PDB file of C-alpha atoms in Angstrom:
ATOM      1  CA  MET A  14     173.626 123.588  96.931  1.00 67.00           C
ATOM      2  CA  LEU A  15     174.313 119.757  97.495  1.00 74.00           C
ATOM      3  CA  ALA A  16     173.220 118.449 101.381  1.00 70.00           C
ATOM      4  CA  MET A  17     176.285 117.550 103.317  1.00 63.00           C
ATOM      5  CA  ILE A  18     177.097 114.600 105.234  1.00 57.00           C
ATOM      6  CA  GLY A  19     179.441 115.521 106.890  1.00 68.00           C
ATOM      7  CA  GLN A  20     182.088 117.862 108.312  1.00 72.00           C
ATOM      8  CA  LEU A  21     185.615 117.127 108.509  1.00 68.00           C
ATOM      9  CA  ARG A  22     187.773 116.552 111.228  1.00 75.00           C
ATOM     10  CA  SER A  23     191.850 115.462 111.162  1.00 82.00           C
ATOM     11  CA  THR A  24     194.364 115.831 108.663  1.00 88.00           C
ATOM     12  CA  VAL A  25     195.344 112.477 109.338  1.00 88.00           C
ATOM     13  CA  ILE A  26     199.299 112.200 108.538  1.00 92.00           C
ATOM     14  CA  ASP A  27     201.383 108.518 108.711  1.00 91.00           C
ATOM     15  CA  CYS A  28     204.682 108.363 110.563  1.00 92.00           C
ATOM     16  CA  PRO A  29     207.317 106.433 111.842  1.00 93.00           C
ATOM     17  CA  ASP A  30     206.941 108.696 115.379  1.00 94.00           C
ATOM     18  CA  PRO A  31     203.890 110.487 115.540  1.00 94.00           C
ATOM     19  CA  ARG A  32     204.904 112.898 118.447  1.00 94.00           C
ATOM     20  CA  ALA A  33     207.989 114.255 117.079  1.00 95.00           C
ATOM     21  CA  LEU A  34     206.092 114.829 113.991  1.00 96.00           C
ATOM     22  CA  ALA A  35     203.700 116.324 115.661  1.00 95.00           C
ATOM     23  CA  GLY A  36     205.565 118.965 117.602  1.00 95.00           C
ATOM     24  CA  PHE A  37     207.203 119.796 113.989  1.00 97.00           C
ATOM     25  CA  TYR A  38     204.158 120.388 112.805  1.00 95.00           C
ATOM     26  CA  SER A  39     202.787 122.739 116.538  1.00 95.00           C
ATOM     27  CA  GLU A  40     206.067 124.986 115.567  1.00 95.00           C
ATOM     28  CA  LEU A  41     205.550 124.912 111.991  1.00 95.00           C
ATOM     29  CA  LEU A  42     201.835 125.671 112.322  1.00 92.00           C
ATOM     30  CA  GLY A  43     201.303 127.098 116.077  1.00 92.00           C
ATOM     31  CA  LEU A  44     198.863 124.548 116.277  1.00 92.00           C
ATOM     32  CA  PRO A  45     198.684 123.461 120.101  1.00 92.00           C
ATOM     33  CA  LEU A  46     198.659 119.740 121.303  1.00 90.00           C
ATOM     34  CA  ILE A  47     194.885 118.008 121.867  1.00 86.00           C
ATOM     35  CA  GLY A  48     196.003 116.126 125.044  1.00 81.00           C
ATOM     36  CA  ASP A  49     193.144 114.634 125.754  1.00 76.00           C
ATOM     37  CA  ASN A  50     192.413 113.127 122.036  1.00 73.00           C
ATOM     38  CA  SER A  51     196.279 111.662 122.173  1.00 77.00           C
ATOM     39  CA  ASP A  52     196.927 108.067 122.633  1.00 79.00           C
ATOM     40  CA  ASP A  53     200.692 107.751 123.746  1.00 80.00           C
ATOM     41  CA  ASP A  54     202.638 107.674 120.976  1.00 84.00           C
ATOM     42  CA  GLU A  55     200.554 105.890 118.317  1.00 91.00           C
ATOM     43  CA  TRP A  56     197.759 109.020 117.901  1.00 91.00           C
ATOM     44  CA  VAL A  57     198.946 112.848 118.227  1.00 93.00           C
ATOM     45  CA  VAL A  58     196.518 115.190 116.939  1.00 89.00           C
ATOM     46  CA  LEU A  59     196.907 118.904 116.989  1.00 92.00           C
ATOM     47  CA  GLY A  60     194.163 121.313 116.877  1.00 90.00           C
ATOM     48  CA  GLY A  61     191.181 122.054 118.666  1.00 77.00           C
ATOM     49  CA  PRO A  62     188.209 119.572 119.333  1.00 68.00           C
ATOM     50  CA  PRO A  63     186.303 118.003 116.430  1.00 63.00           C
ATOM     51  CA  GLY A  64     184.193 120.133 114.221  1.00 65.00           C
ATOM     52  CA  HIS A  65     186.910 123.909 114.614  1.00 71.00           C
ATOM     53  CA  GLN A  66     189.988 123.730 112.077  1.00 74.00           C
ATOM     54  CA  PRO A  67     192.631 122.911 111.750  1.00 79.00           C
ATOM     55  CA  ARG A  68     193.599 119.822 112.911  1.00 87.00           C
ATOM     56  CA  LEU A  69     196.075 117.461 112.255  1.00 92.00           C
ATOM     57  CA  ALA A  70     196.631 113.795 113.356  1.00 89.00           C
ATOM     58  CA  PHE A  71     199.714 111.926 113.337  1.00 93.00           C
ATOM     59  CA  GLN A  72     199.351 108.072 113.811  1.00 92.00           C
ATOM     60  CA  ARG A  73     201.985 106.100 113.981  1.00 94.00           C
ATOM     61  CA  ALA A  74     203.134 103.549 110.738  1.00 90.00           C
ATOM     62  CA  LEU A  75     206.248 101.749 111.355  1.00 89.00           C
ATOM     63  CA  ASP A  76     207.111 100.387 107.907  1.00 89.00           C
ATOM     64  CA  LEU A  77     205.965 103.975 106.270  1.00 88.00           C
ATOM     65  CA  ARG A  78     208.149 104.473 102.750  1.00 88.00           C
ATOM     66  CA  PRO A  79     207.788 108.044 102.310  1.00 87.00           C
ATOM     67  CA  PRO A  80     207.516 109.683  99.281  1.00 86.00           C
ATOM     68  CA  ALA A  81     210.580 111.310  96.993  1.00 87.00           C
ATOM     69  CA  TRP A  82     209.574 113.927  95.204  1.00 83.00           C
ATOM     70  CA  PRO A  83     208.710 114.239  93.232  1.00 86.00           C
ATOM     71  CA  ASP A  84     209.486 110.937  91.688  1.00 86.00           C
ATOM     72  CA  PRO A  85     206.020 109.545  90.297  1.00 85.00           C
ATOM     73  CA  GLU A  86     207.165 105.380  91.967  1.00 87.00           C
ATOM     74  CA  ARG A  87     206.133 106.844  95.328  1.00 83.00           C
ATOM     75  CA  PRO A  88     203.658 109.675  94.950  1.00 79.00           C
ATOM     76  CA  GLN A  89     203.089 112.479  97.590  1.00 71.00           C
ATOM     77  CA  GLN A  90     199.479 110.869  98.115  1.00 75.00           C
ATOM     78  CA  PHE A  91     198.637 114.423  99.573  1.00 77.00           C
ATOM     79  CA  HIS A  92     201.496 118.051 101.071  1.00 82.00           C
ATOM     80  CA  LEU A  93     199.925 120.685 102.908  1.00 86.00           C
ATOM     81  CA  ASP A  94     199.823 124.246 101.819  1.00 84.00           C
ATOM     82  CA  VAL A  95     200.973 126.381 104.473  1.00 91.00           C
ATOM     83  CA  THR A  96     200.792 130.635 103.379  1.00 87.00           C
ATOM     84  CA  VAL A  97     203.483 132.672 105.138  1.00 92.00           C
ATOM     85  CA  ASP A  98     204.372 136.603 104.986  1.00 90.00           C
ATOM     86  CA  ASP A  99     207.759 136.965 104.398  1.00 92.00           C
ATOM     87  CA  ILE A 100     208.622 133.645 103.079  1.00 94.00           C
ATOM     88  CA  GLU A 101     212.307 133.937 103.762  1.00 95.00           C
ATOM     89  CA  THR A 102     212.128 134.043 107.374  1.00 94.00           C
ATOM     90  CA  ALA A 103     209.535 131.063 107.324  1.00 94.00           C
ATOM     91  CA  GLU A 104     212.297 128.764 105.222  1.00 94.00           C
ATOM     92  CA  GLN A 105     214.482 129.916 107.659  1.00 95.00           C
ATOM     93  CA  ALA A 106     212.387 128.777 110.762  1.00 95.00           C
ATOM     94  CA  ALA A 107     211.243 125.827 108.740  1.00 95.00           C
ATOM     95  CA  LEU A 108     214.138 124.616 107.595  1.00 96.00           C
ATOM     96  CA  ALA A 109     216.125 125.231 112.109  1.00 94.00           C
ATOM     97  CA  LEU A 110     212.875 122.937 112.327  1.00 94.00           C
ATOM     98  CA  GLY A 111     213.915 120.029 111.032  1.00 96.00           C
ATOM     99  CA  ALA A 112     212.582 120.740 107.522  1.00 96.00           C
ATOM    100  CA  ARG A 113     214.587 120.190 104.055  1.00 96.00           C
ATOM    101  CA  ARG A 114     214.184 121.404 100.501  1.00 97.00           C
ATOM    102  CA  LEU A 115     213.150 119.728  98.067  1.00 96.00           C
ATOM    103  CA  PRO A 116     213.513 120.229  93.955  1.00 92.00           C
ATOM    104  CA  GLY A 117     210.584 122.594  92.646  1.00 83.00           C
ATOM    105  CA  GLU A 118     209.086 125.690  92.933  1.00 86.00           C
ATOM    106  CA  GLY A 119     207.107 127.908  91.731  1.00 86.00           C
ATOM    107  CA  GLU A 120     205.452 131.636  90.960  1.00 90.00           C
ATOM    108  CA  GLY A 121     204.296 131.576  95.135  1.00 90.00           C
ATOM    109  CA  PHE A 122     205.279 128.665  96.574  1.00 92.00           C
ATOM    110  CA  ARG A 123     208.970 126.483  97.435  1.00 94.00           C
ATOM    111  CA  VAL A 124     208.185 122.691  98.432  1.00 92.00           C
ATOM    112  CA  TYR A 125     209.668 120.655 101.248  1.00 93.00           C
ATOM    113  CA  ALA A 126     209.578 117.706 103.771  1.00 94.00           C
ATOM    114  CA  ASP A 127     208.988 117.131 106.583  1.00 94.00           C
ATOM    115  CA  PRO A 128     211.193 114.596 109.329  1.00 95.00           C
ATOM    116  CA  ALA A 129     209.636 112.412 107.762  1.00 91.00           C
ATOM    117  CA  GLY A 130     209.905 112.888 104.359  1.00 91.00           C
ATOM    118  CA  HIS A 131     205.990 113.890 103.669  1.00 91.00           C
ATOM    119  CA  PRO A 132     206.240 117.121 101.011  1.00 90.00           C
ATOM    120  CA  PHE A 133     203.908 120.268 102.305  1.00 90.00           C
ATOM    121  CA  CYS A 134     204.441 123.435 100.945  1.00 92.00           C
ATOM    122  CA  LEU A 135     205.380 127.164 101.827  1.00 92.00           C
ATOM    123  CA  CYS A 136     203.229 129.503 100.002  1.00 92.00           C
ATOM    124  CA  TRP A 137     202.740 132.787  99.389  1.00 89.00           C
ATOM    125  CA  ASP A 138     200.838 136.367  97.346  1.00 81.00           C
TER     126      ASP A 138
END
């Protein structure tokens, strides 16, 4: 086993409006806002204290060029896989929050974009 150099603190997502995108993911994933780790509208954190997973952070990037799924000229950069019990119910809830369906799906997953254009997948077993 390799020695651990560090521990994942947060996954950070660049976006034009951190508070709005954090609100989307708070509702989608049921993660609370961490007020004492957030800095107005420049940096917003969801989850638990450092060392408790999962943690998502959102930082302001005013000139962000969102990915254009599945165009390789503007790749996805990263994506989140979100496990759900009922894909139809989860899809309706995600769309109601501002997600949009993207082309592409496979056995056990469908692809969406969050309100800032980042791809994510709803997955089921």
